[in-house]
mmCIF file of C-alpha atoms and ligand atoms in Angstrom:
data_model
loop_
_atom_site.group_PDB
_atom_site.id
_atom_site.type_symbol
_atom_site.label_atom_id
_atom_site.label_comp_id
_atom_site.label_asym_id
_atom_site.label_seq_id
_atom_site.Cartn_x
_atom_site.Cartn_y
_atom_site.Cartn_z
ATOM 1 C CA MET W 24 -18.399 -17.479 -6.644
ATOM 2 C CA ARG W 25 -15.995 -17.925 -9.773
ATOM 3 C CA THR W 26 -13.318 -15.235 -10.221
ATOM 4 C CA GLU W 27 -12.635 -14.425 -13.754
ATOM 5 C CA VAL W 28 -9.318 -13.059 -14.575
ATOM 6 C CA LEU W 29 -9.402 -10.863 -17.787
ATOM 7 C CA SER W 30 -6.859 -8.939 -19.829
ATOM 8 C CA ASP W 31 -7.149 -5.133 -19.806
ATOM 9 C CA THR W 32 -9.054 -4.812 -23.058
ATOM 10 C CA ASP W 33 -11.541 -2.075 -23.323
ATOM 11 C CA ILE W 34 -14.242 -4.390 -23.338
ATOM 12 C CA ASN W 35 -13.131 -6.156 -20.192
ATOM 13 C CA ILE W 36 -12.646 -2.833 -18.670
ATOM 14 C CA GLN W 37 -16.223 -2.052 -19.545
ATOM 15 C CA LYS W 38 -17.447 -5.220 -17.990
ATOM 16 C CA ALA W 39 -15.557 -4.565 -14.837
ATOM 17 C CA ALA W 40 -17.162 -0.924 -14.744
ATOM 18 C CA GLY W 41 -20.732 -2.392 -15.389
ATOM 19 C CA ILE W 42 -19.983 -4.602 -12.288
ATOM 20 C CA ILE W 43 -19.067 -1.713 -10.306
ATOM 21 C CA LYS W 44 -22.221 0.416 -11.286
ATOM 22 C CA ALA W 45 -24.367 -2.303 -10.430
ATOM 23 C CA GLY W 46 -22.922 -2.448 -6.746
ATOM 24 C CA GLY W 47 -20.247 -5.223 -7.286
ATOM 25 C CA LEU W 48 -16.528 -5.316 -6.997
ATOM 26 C CA ALA W 49 -13.822 -5.459 -9.462
ATOM 27 C CA ALA W 50 -10.166 -5.609 -8.872
ATOM 28 C CA PHE W 51 -7.920 -3.548 -10.922
ATOM 29 C CA PRO W 52 -4.368 -2.470 -11.675
ATOM 30 C CA THR W 53 -3.049 1.202 -10.552
ATOM 31 C CA GLU W 54 0.665 2.292 -10.980
ATOM 32 C CA THR W 55 1.115 1.508 -7.297
ATOM 33 C CA VAL W 56 -0.657 -1.620 -6.364
ATOM 34 C CA TYR W 57 -3.943 -3.562 -7.337
ATOM 35 C CA GLY W 58 -6.923 -2.068 -5.843
ATOM 36 C CA LEU W 59 -10.423 -3.627 -5.208
ATOM 37 C CA GLY W 60 -12.940 -1.066 -6.568
ATOM 38 C CA ALA W 61 -16.648 -0.459 -5.630
ATOM 39 C CA ASN W 62 -18.865 2.259 -5.881
ATOM 40 C CA ALA W 63 -17.851 4.902 -3.305
ATOM 41 C CA LEU W 64 -21.366 6.534 -3.330
ATOM 42 C CA ASP W 65 -22.949 3.285 -2.494
ATOM 43 C CA GLY W 66 -22.668 2.271 1.295
ATOM 44 C CA ALA W 67 -23.762 -1.418 0.559
ATOM 45 C CA ALA W 68 -21.294 -2.083 -2.081
ATOM 46 C CA VAL W 69 -18.518 -0.365 0.029
ATOM 47 C CA GLU W 70 -19.188 -2.823 2.662
ATOM 48 C CA LYS W 71 -18.623 -5.533 0.451
ATOM 49 C CA ILE W 72 -15.168 -4.544 0.247
ATOM 50 C CA PHE W 73 -14.612 -4.957 3.794
ATOM 51 C CA LEU W 74 -16.131 -8.559 3.702
ATOM 52 C CA ALA W 75 -14.157 -9.869 0.781
ATOM 53 C CA LYS W 76 -10.672 -8.675 2.329
ATOM 54 C CA GLY W 77 -11.548 -9.261 5.945
ATOM 55 C CA ARG W 78 -10.868 -5.584 6.591
ATOM 56 C CA PRO W 79 -11.487 -4.044 10.020
ATOM 57 C CA ASN W 80 -14.416 -1.517 9.461
ATOM 58 C CA ASP W 81 -12.611 1.119 11.037
ATOM 59 C CA ASN W 82 -9.982 1.285 8.669
ATOM 60 C CA PRO W 83 -11.028 3.908 5.896
ATOM 61 C CA LEU W 84 -10.849 3.608 2.076
ATOM 62 C CA ILE W 85 -9.148 5.817 -0.535
ATOM 63 C CA VAL W 86 -11.534 7.128 -3.257
ATOM 64 C CA HIS W 87 -10.370 7.211 -6.912
ATOM 65 C CA VAL W 88 -11.101 9.641 -9.481
ATOM 66 C CA ALA W 89 -10.127 10.345 -12.857
ATOM 67 C CA ASP W 90 -9.712 13.953 -12.584
ATOM 68 C CA ILE W 91 -9.877 17.367 -10.364
ATOM 69 C CA GLU W 92 -13.736 17.317 -11.030
ATOM 70 C CA GLY W 93 -13.874 14.244 -9.384
ATOM 71 C CA VAL W 94 -12.071 15.158 -6.425
ATOM 72 C CA CYS W 95 -14.321 18.077 -6.039
ATOM 73 C CA PHE W 96 -17.305 15.942 -6.285
ATOM 74 C CA VAL W 97 -16.317 14.032 -3.205
ATOM 75 C CA ALA W 98 -14.230 16.766 -1.312
ATOM 76 C CA GLY W 99 -14.521 20.332 -0.113
ATOM 77 C CA ASP W 100 -12.687 23.295 1.377
ATOM 78 C CA ILE W 101 -9.837 22.285 -0.924
ATOM 79 C CA PRO W 102 -6.908 24.522 -0.098
ATOM 80 C CA ALA W 103 -5.728 26.329 -3.262
ATOM 81 C CA ALA W 104 -2.034 24.649 -2.730
ATOM 82 C CA VAL W 105 -3.531 21.506 -3.153
ATOM 83 C CA THR W 106 -5.641 22.420 -6.367
ATOM 84 C CA LYS W 107 -2.365 23.809 -7.908
ATOM 85 C CA LEU W 108 -0.721 20.389 -6.891
ATOM 86 C CA MET W 109 -3.254 18.437 -8.412
ATOM 87 C CA LYS W 110 -3.097 20.587 -11.630
ATOM 88 C CA THR W 111 0.601 20.213 -11.771
ATOM 89 C CA LEU W 112 0.668 16.449 -11.189
ATOM 90 C CA GLY W 113 -2.514 15.145 -12.913
ATOM 91 C CA GLY W 114 -2.187 11.355 -11.731
ATOM 92 C CA ALA W 115 0.225 10.323 -8.996
ATOM 93 C CA PRO W 116 1.038 7.855 -6.561
ATOM 94 C CA LEU W 117 -0.321 10.614 -3.969
ATOM 95 C CA THR W 118 -3.551 10.287 -1.992
ATOM 96 C CA TYR W 119 -5.139 13.616 -0.845
ATOM 97 C CA VAL W 120 -6.977 13.523 2.707
ATOM 98 C CA LEU W 121 -9.502 16.331 2.305
ATOM 99 C CA LYS W 122 -13.003 17.562 4.042
ATOM 100 C CA LYS W 123 -15.472 14.997 2.845
ATOM 101 C CA LYS W 124 -18.622 16.074 1.079
ATOM 102 C CA PRO W 125 -22.035 14.241 2.187
ATOM 103 C CA CYS W 126 -22.275 12.369 -0.863
ATOM 104 C CA VAL W 127 -19.449 9.983 0.581
ATOM 105 C CA PRO W 128 -21.005 7.495 2.727
ATOM 106 C CA TYR W 129 -19.579 6.786 6.472
ATOM 107 C CA ALA W 130 -18.666 3.347 5.331
ATOM 108 C CA VAL W 131 -16.019 4.498 2.881
ATOM 109 C CA THR W 132 -14.483 7.113 5.479
ATOM 110 C CA ALA W 133 -14.872 4.878 8.658
ATOM 111 C CA GLY W 134 -16.957 7.366 10.498
ATOM 112 C CA LEU W 135 -14.447 10.356 9.570
ATOM 113 C CA ASP W 136 -15.441 13.637 8.344
ATOM 114 C CA THR W 137 -12.482 13.453 6.061
ATOM 115 C CA VAL W 138 -11.924 11.611 2.943
ATOM 116 C CA ALA W 139 -8.747 10.227 1.223
ATOM 117 C CA VAL W 140 -8.835 10.732 -2.458
ATOM 118 C CA ARG W 141 -6.500 9.853 -5.321
ATOM 119 C CA ILE W 142 -6.209 10.344 -9.057
ATOM 120 C CA PRO W 143 -4.305 7.251 -10.504
ATOM 121 C CA ALA W 144 -1.534 7.469 -13.031
ATOM 122 C CA HIS W 145 -2.511 4.255 -14.626
ATOM 123 C CA GLY W 146 -4.483 3.857 -18.027
ATOM 124 C CA THR W 147 -6.603 1.146 -17.086
ATOM 125 C CA ALA W 148 -7.669 2.375 -13.651
ATOM 126 C CA LEU W 149 -8.607 5.701 -15.428
ATOM 127 C CA LYS W 150 -10.655 4.028 -18.128
ATOM 128 C CA LEU W 151 -12.377 1.808 -15.467
ATOM 129 C CA ILE W 152 -13.249 4.950 -13.129
ATOM 130 C CA ARG W 153 -14.640 6.900 -16.279
ATOM 131 C CA ALA W 154 -16.538 3.897 -17.758
ATOM 132 C CA ALA W 155 -18.077 3.204 -14.208
ATOM 133 C CA GLY W 156 -18.952 7.110 -14.175
ATOM 134 C CA VAL W 157 -18.758 7.014 -10.236
ATOM 135 C CA PRO W 158 -15.914 7.727 -7.831
ATOM 136 C CA VAL W 159 -14.343 4.315 -6.998
ATOM 137 C CA ALA W 160 -13.405 3.270 -3.606
ATOM 138 C CA ALA W 161 -10.606 0.902 -3.384
ATOM 139 C CA PRO W 162 -8.113 -0.569 -1.028
ATOM 140 C CA SER W 163 -5.027 -2.884 -1.961
ATOM 141 C CA ALA W 164 -6.759 -5.921 -3.217
ATOM 142 C CA ASN W 165 -5.173 -8.117 -0.772
ATOM 143 C CA ARG W 166 -6.691 -10.233 2.195
ATOM 144 C CA SER W 167 -6.469 -7.929 5.385
ATOM 145 C CA GLY W 168 -2.778 -7.980 6.815
ATOM 146 C CA ARG W 169 -1.206 -9.661 3.635
ATOM 147 C CA PRO W 170 1.530 -7.925 1.378
ATOM 148 C CA SER W 171 -0.198 -5.889 -1.210
ATOM 149 C CA PRO W 172 -0.657 -7.370 -4.727
ATOM 150 C CA THR W 173 1.512 -6.001 -7.498
ATOM 151 C CA THR W 174 0.217 -8.655 -10.010
ATOM 152 C CA ALA W 175 -3.247 -10.120 -10.946
ATOM 153 C CA ARG W 176 -1.995 -13.358 -9.616
ATOM 154 C CA HIS W 177 -1.361 -12.022 -6.250
ATOM 155 C CA VAL W 178 -4.844 -10.755 -6.259
ATOM 156 C CA PHE W 179 -6.352 -14.139 -7.280
ATOM 157 C CA ASP W 180 -4.465 -16.095 -4.706
ATOM 158 C CA ASP W 181 -5.583 -13.672 -1.990
ATOM 159 C CA LEU W 182 -9.544 -13.200 -3.245
ATOM 160 C CA SER W 183 -10.334 -16.091 -5.568
ATOM 161 C CA GLY W 184 -13.718 -17.221 -5.057
ATOM 162 C CA ARG W 185 -14.689 -13.810 -2.997
ATOM 163 C CA ILE W 186 -14.961 -11.317 -5.999
ATOM 164 C CA PRO W 187 -16.295 -11.687 -9.326
ATOM 165 C CA ILE W 188 -13.546 -10.084 -11.674
ATOM 166 C CA ILE W 189 -9.778 -9.205 -11.996
ATOM 167 C CA ILE W 190 -8.426 -7.050 -14.661
ATOM 168 C CA ASP W 191 -4.919 -8.195 -15.482
ATOM 169 C CA GLY W 192 -2.707 -5.151 -16.418
ATOM 170 C CA GLY W 193 0.571 -6.785 -15.698
ATOM 171 C CA ALA W 194 3.267 -5.936 -12.746
ATOM 172 C CA THR W 195 2.595 -2.629 -11.162
ATOM 173 C CA ALA W 196 5.272 -0.017 -11.791
ATOM 174 C CA PHE W 197 5.644 1.189 -7.930
ATOM 175 C CA GLY W 198 5.053 -1.938 -6.289
ATOM 176 C CA VAL W 199 4.137 -0.011 -2.844
ATOM 177 C CA GLU W 200 1.124 2.087 -2.073
ATOM 178 C CA SER W 201 0.557 5.787 -2.590
ATOM 179 C CA THR W 202 1.649 8.382 -0.070
ATOM 180 C CA VAL W 203 -1.224 9.378 2.013
ATOM 181 C CA VAL W 204 -1.093 13.174 3.084
ATOM 182 C CA ASP W 205 -3.428 15.070 5.373
ATOM 183 C CA PHE W 206 -4.104 18.465 3.951
ATOM 184 C CA THR W 207 -6.859 19.412 6.480
ATOM 185 C CA GLY W 208 -4.510 21.449 8.790
ATOM 186 C CA GLU W 209 -2.258 24.192 8.481
ATOM 187 C CA GLN W 210 0.655 21.921 7.418
ATOM 188 C CA ALA W 211 0.558 18.964 5.194
ATOM 189 C CA VAL W 212 1.448 15.715 7.099
ATOM 190 C CA ILE W 213 2.464 12.687 5.558
ATOM 191 C CA LEU W 214 0.088 9.852 7.338
ATOM 192 C CA ARG W 215 1.724 6.816 5.157
ATOM 193 C CA PRO W 216 5.046 7.190 3.185
ATOM 194 C CA GLY W 217 4.614 5.778 -0.115
ATOM 195 C CA GLY W 218 5.330 6.106 -3.880
ATOM 196 C CA PHE W 219 5.526 9.877 -3.925
ATOM 197 C CA SER W 220 8.544 11.310 -2.065
ATOM 198 C CA ARG W 221 8.253 13.632 0.650
ATOM 199 C CA GLU W 222 11.265 15.588 -0.985
ATOM 200 C CA ARG W 223 9.266 15.845 -4.210
ATOM 201 C CA LEU W 224 6.405 17.085 -2.452
ATOM 202 C CA GLU W 225 8.305 19.699 -0.432
ATOM 203 C CA GLU W 226 9.712 21.021 -3.798
ATOM 204 C CA LEU W 227 6.227 21.366 -5.618
ATOM 205 C CA MET W 228 4.663 22.839 -2.341
ATOM 206 C CA GLY W 229 7.618 25.116 -1.413
ATOM 207 C CA GLN W 230 7.214 24.253 2.282
ATOM 208 C CA LYS W 231 8.394 21.767 4.748
ATOM 209 C CA VAL W 232 6.141 18.518 5.061
ATOM 210 C CA TYR W 233 6.135 16.422 7.956
ATOM 211 C CA TYR W 234 5.495 12.839 8.889
ATOM 212 C CA LEU W 235 2.950 12.038 11.304
ATOM 213 C CA LYS W 236 4.425 10.952 14.594
ATOM 214 C CA LYS W 237 3.173 7.743 15.994
ATOM 215 C CA THR W 238 1.577 9.561 19.019
ATOM 216 C CA ASP W 239 -0.316 12.054 17.170
ATOM 217 C CA LYS W 240 -4.064 12.348 17.585
ATOM 218 C CA ASN W 241 -7.082 14.649 16.461
ATOM 219 C CA GLU W 242 -8.468 16.970 18.849
ATOM 220 C CA GLY W 243 -11.053 14.080 19.814
ATOM 221 C CA GLY W 244 -8.380 11.574 20.338
ATOM 222 C CA ALA W 245 -9.200 9.889 17.195
ATOM 223 C CA GLN W 246 -6.316 7.995 15.367
ATOM 224 C CA ARG W 247 -5.242 10.552 12.507
ATOM 225 C CA SER W 248 -4.260 7.443 10.372
ATOM 226 C CA PRO W 249 -6.527 4.431 11.292
ATOM 227 C CA GLY W 250 -4.729 2.120 8.950
ATOM 228 C CA LEU W 251 -1.323 2.480 10.856
ATOM 229 C CA LYS W 252 -2.436 0.344 14.103
ATOM 230 C CA TYR W 253 -2.891 -2.548 12.186
ATOM 231 C CA LYS W 254 -0.358 -5.141 11.467
ATOM 232 C CA HIS W 255 0.332 -5.006 7.682
ATOM 233 C CA TYR W 256 1.971 -6.338 4.695
ATOM 234 C CA SER W 257 3.120 -9.900 6.233
ATOM 235 C CA PRO W 258 4.128 -12.902 4.503
ATOM 236 C CA SER W 259 3.453 -16.180 6.428
ATOM 237 C CA CYS W 260 6.985 -16.629 7.414
ATOM 238 C CA LYS W 261 8.928 -14.497 10.137
ATOM 239 C CA ILE W 262 10.823 -11.353 9.076
ATOM 240 C CA ALA W 263 14.331 -10.305 10.410
ATOM 241 C CA VAL W 264 15.235 -6.522 9.761
ATOM 242 C CA VAL W 265 18.950 -5.423 9.498
ATOM 243 C CA ARG W 266 19.478 -1.864 10.072
ATOM 244 C CA ASN W 267 21.327 0.472 7.511
ATOM 245 C CA ASP W 268 24.004 1.381 9.914
ATOM 246 C CA GLY W 269 27.286 -0.156 8.458
ATOM 247 C CA GLY W 270 27.941 -3.659 8.699
ATOM 248 C CA ILE W 271 25.103 -4.676 6.605
ATOM 249 C CA GLN W 272 26.863 -7.590 5.100
ATOM 250 C CA GLU W 273 28.192 -9.007 8.172
ATOM 251 C CA ASN W 274 24.882 -8.706 10.026
ATOM 252 C CA LEU W 275 22.959 -10.230 7.080
ATOM 253 C CA ILE W 276 25.250 -13.079 7.140
ATOM 254 C CA ASN W 277 25.404 -13.587 11.019
ATOM 255 C CA LEU W 278 21.489 -13.879 11.359
ATOM 256 C CA TYR W 279 21.551 -16.203 8.234
ATOM 257 C CA ASP W 280 24.047 -18.530 9.921
ATOM 258 C CA PHE W 281 22.288 -18.350 13.197
ATOM 259 C CA TYR W 282 18.786 -19.337 11.605
ATOM 260 C CA VAL W 283 20.475 -22.229 9.746
ATOM 261 C CA GLN W 284 21.794 -23.501 12.972
ATOM 262 C CA ASN W 285 18.348 -23.246 14.405
ATOM 263 C CA LYS W 286 16.932 -25.125 11.299
ATOM 264 C CA CYS W 287 14.745 -22.036 10.296
ATOM 265 C CA ARG W 288 15.433 -22.095 6.556
ATOM 266 C CA PRO W 289 16.267 -18.620 6.231
ATOM 267 C CA VAL W 290 16.866 -16.467 3.245
ATOM 268 C CA ILE W 291 18.551 -13.246 2.444
ATOM 269 C CA ILE W 292 16.733 -10.534 0.601
ATOM 270 C CA CYS W 293 19.255 -7.784 -0.144
ATOM 271 C CA GLN W 294 20.351 -5.173 -2.927
ATOM 272 C CA THR W 295 22.719 -6.397 -5.486
ATOM 273 C CA GLY W 296 25.817 -4.784 -4.215
ATOM 274 C CA TYR W 297 25.773 -7.344 -1.156
ATOM 275 C CA LEU W 298 24.921 -10.527 -3.106
ATOM 276 C CA GLN W 299 28.564 -11.520 -3.978
ATOM 277 C CA ALA W 300 29.747 -11.456 -0.327
ATOM 278 C CA LEU W 301 27.137 -13.883 0.624
ATOM 279 C CA GLY W 302 28.811 -17.152 -0.697
ATOM 280 C CA GLY W 303 26.543 -20.107 -1.252
ATOM 281 C CA ARG W 304 23.824 -18.807 0.973
ATOM 282 C CA THR W 305 20.143 -18.685 -0.076
ATOM 283 C CA SER W 306 19.358 -15.154 -1.336
ATOM 284 C CA ALA W 307 16.879 -13.141 -3.408
ATOM 285 C CA SER W 308 17.826 -9.783 -5.091
ATOM 286 C CA LEU W 309 15.786 -6.277 -4.571
ATOM 287 C CA GLY W 310 18.001 -4.846 -7.217
ATOM 288 C CA GLY W 311 20.098 -1.940 -7.265
ATOM 289 C CA SER W 312 18.163 1.083 -6.686
ATOM 290 C CA ALA W 313 15.517 1.980 -3.960
ATOM 291 C CA GLU W 314 12.852 2.117 -6.805
ATOM 292 C CA GLU W 315 13.562 -1.677 -7.815
ATOM 293 C CA ALA W 316 13.607 -2.574 -4.099
ATOM 294 C CA ALA W 317 10.129 -1.044 -3.628
ATOM 295 C CA ARG W 318 9.033 -2.772 -6.737
ATOM 296 C CA SER W 319 9.978 -5.941 -5.815
ATOM 297 C CA LEU W 320 9.434 -6.322 -2.114
ATOM 298 C CA PHE W 321 5.908 -7.354 -1.896
ATOM 299 C CA ARG W 322 6.385 -10.098 -4.624
ATOM 300 C CA ILE W 323 9.394 -11.564 -3.188
ATOM 301 C CA PHE W 324 7.499 -11.786 0.048
ATOM 302 C CA ARG W 325 4.645 -13.833 -1.646
ATOM 303 C CA GLU W 326 7.154 -15.791 -3.658
ATOM 304 C CA LEU W 327 9.448 -16.934 -0.935
ATOM 305 C CA GLU W 328 7.018 -17.404 2.217
ATOM 306 C CA GLY W 329 6.285 -21.025 1.325
ATOM 307 C CA SER W 330 9.665 -22.206 1.288
ATOM 308 C CA HIS W 331 11.527 -20.331 3.962
ATOM 309 C CA GLY W 332 11.056 -20.023 7.812
ATOM 310 C CA VAL W 333 12.872 -16.565 7.881
ATOM 311 C CA MET W 334 13.434 -13.766 5.586
ATOM 312 C CA ILE W 335 16.439 -11.634 6.540
ATOM 313 C CA CYS W 336 16.129 -8.115 4.794
ATOM 314 C CA HIS W 337 17.959 -4.942 5.322
ATOM 315 C CA LEU W 338 16.654 -1.231 5.584
ATOM 316 C CA LEU W 339 17.515 1.389 2.739
ATOM 317 C CA PRO W 340 18.659 5.067 3.426
ATOM 318 C CA ASP W 341 15.607 6.527 4.826
ATOM 319 C CA GLU W 342 14.847 8.981 2.028
ATOM 320 C CA GLY W 343 12.655 9.068 -1.507
ATOM 321 C CA ILE W 344 10.774 5.755 -1.749
ATOM 322 C CA GLY W 345 13.306 4.190 0.548
ATOM 323 C CA ARG W 346 11.307 5.735 3.245
ATOM 324 C CA ALA W 347 8.071 3.522 2.120
ATOM 325 C CA PHE W 348 10.179 0.542 1.574
ATOM 326 C CA ASN W 349 11.555 0.813 5.222
ATOM 327 C CA ASP W 350 7.892 1.510 6.518
ATOM 328 C CA ARG W 351 6.438 -1.682 4.786
ATOM 329 C CA LEU W 352 9.297 -3.856 5.787
ATOM 330 C CA LEU W 353 9.198 -2.627 9.664
ATOM 331 C CA ARG W 354 5.531 -3.107 9.576
ATOM 332 C CA ALA W 355 5.647 -6.562 7.999
ATOM 333 C CA ALA W 356 8.076 -7.658 10.568
ATOM 334 C CA SER W 357 6.061 -6.283 13.805
ATOM 335 C CA ASN W 358 3.222 -7.386 15.481
ATOM 336 C CA GLY W 359 0.464 -5.163 15.514
ATOM 337 C CA PRO W 360 -1.856 -4.639 18.828
ATOM 338 C CA ASP W 361 -4.690 -6.389 16.733
ATOM 339 C CA THR W 362 -2.800 -9.731 16.076
ATOM 340 C CA PRO W 363 -1.678 -12.342 18.666
ATOM 341 C CA PRO W 364 1.888 -13.262 18.666
ATOM 342 C CA ARG W 365 2.475 -16.063 16.152
ATOM 343 C CA SER W 366 2.678 -19.664 17.413
ATOM 344 C CA ASP W 367 6.181 -19.849 16.487
ATOM 345 C CA GLU W 368 7.404 -16.967 18.399
ATOM 346 C CA LYS W 369 8.163 -16.873 22.107
HETATM 347 O O1 TXA D 23 -1.645 2.951 -3.789
HETATM 348 C C1 TXA D 23 -2.668 3.022 -2.974
HETATM 349 O O2 TXA D 23 -3.107 3.917 -2.141
HETATM 350 C C2 TXA D 23 -3.639 1.704 -3.113
HETATM 351 C C3 TXA D 23 -4.483 1.758 -4.553
HETATM 352 C C4 TXA D 23 -5.252 0.779 -4.670
HETATM 353 O O3 TXA D 23 -4.657 3.015 -4.533
HETATM 354 N N1 TXA D 23 -4.524 1.821 -2.188
HETATM 355 C C5 TXA D 23 -4.497 1.658 -0.772
HETATM 356 O O4 TXA D 23 -5.456 1.418 -0.092
HETATM 357 O O5 TXA D 23 -3.425 1.339 -0.399
HETATM 358 P P1 TXA D 23 -5.533 0.820 1.532
HETATM 359 O O6 TXA D 23 -6.932 0.790 1.777
HETATM 360 O O7 TXA D 23 -4.731 -0.419 1.403
HETATM 361 O O8 TXA D 23 -4.816 1.927 2.375
HETATM 362 C C6 TXA D 23 -5.402 3.228 2.526
HETATM 363 C C7 TXA D 23 -4.743 3.997 3.591
HETATM 364 C C8 TXA D 23 -4.979 3.455 5.069
HETATM 365 O O9 TXA D 23 -3.831 3.501 5.601
HETATM 366 C C9 TXA D 23 -6.154 4.298 5.568
HETATM 367 O O10 TXA D 23 -6.029 4.085 7.125
HETATM 368 C C10 TXA D 23 -5.718 5.518 5.188
HETATM 369 O O11 TXA D 23 -5.286 5.353 3.483
HETATM 370 N N2 TXA D 23 -6.827 6.565 4.980
HETATM 371 C C11 TXA D 23 -8.095 6.301 3.906
HETATM 372 N N3 TXA D 23 -9.088 7.493 4.419
HETATM 373 C C12 TXA D 23 -8.227 8.214 5.484
HETATM 374 C C13 TXA D 23 -8.710 9.358 6.019
HETATM 375 N N4 TXA D 23 -10.135 9.787 5.733
HETATM 376 N N5 TXA D 23 -8.102 9.926 6.765
HETATM 377 C C14 TXA D 23 -6.691 9.177 7.183
HETATM 378 N N6 TXA D 23 -6.240 8.223 6.460
HETATM 379 C C15 TXA D 23 -7.112 7.509 5.642
HETATM 380 MG MG1 MG D 24 -3.641 -2.026 2.071
#
């Protein structure tokens, strides 16, 4: 299959919408990362997403809709506080896990009775959903396990030949995925930190919001956030993580020098404040703010993975979007239980 990459004109968006309506796949930009969309009401179309990505089929998908009516079409028993939140926010990098309605096939929810729904805050994504006239199931448009795509080029690199069309809307604004929040219980629980901060959610809801504990399960023992058990976001080289507890500069330098001695072709990935102290050591900048760091992380992974044996990167303060950055960095650096240790590791 030839993969077309088309600019985000109305005609091209119509073309992608037509493909989705007809049961095919189309990749498109959102404000977080690029998504790989299919008609969420069509189980056979949704199966194609899992095939194209090589995604384990016990990892459910997010359903994208254009407005609150769209949310109500796929989800029921929506708490009043959530409706209020949606009315205040409109589109946002926030995904609501709610009770699923029967029209959503279990292929989308991986057998769960809940559905994850998001209204994106991106003109192209909204136009596409409206033109398709159906809710659009869309995971990030990368091969499973790879860093999420923040440009159309990244999507092409991972999925060329496997999908018919990519709508190019330029680089995405957030660079990390949406915050996934479970609203089906007494308390809102963040299953995956992302572009929408816990602090902002607490402020808007007027209550404490908790992060899912790694050990949390549903009553039947099911994983509450199936995606979390898989290794994710990983570039093809090793990642070494430096803690955010003082001495970041020294730790970056010590690790770098150690890896040079061991002929591992290291590169330091750090915020601009640390760059000057690195001397001539090879480095890439995460910019000055946590927002810039989140926006750049996956792009830097992809740009540098081919030319380095190890990327050395430091954590950020664990607040705001820094929490999502840290989550992605730590998960990229770890081996999930589904993947064997890499051949270059003992
Ligand atoms: O920003 C984003 O969220 C992007 C763009 C394209 O919208 N999408 C995205 O999708 O990151 P994906 O498939 O890469 O991640 C979806 C996450 C996974 O961790 C999955 O386990 C979780 O959402 N999820 C989906 N449905 C769920 C459900 N019913 N209950 C709990 N977690 C769910
Ligand atoms: Mg993903």
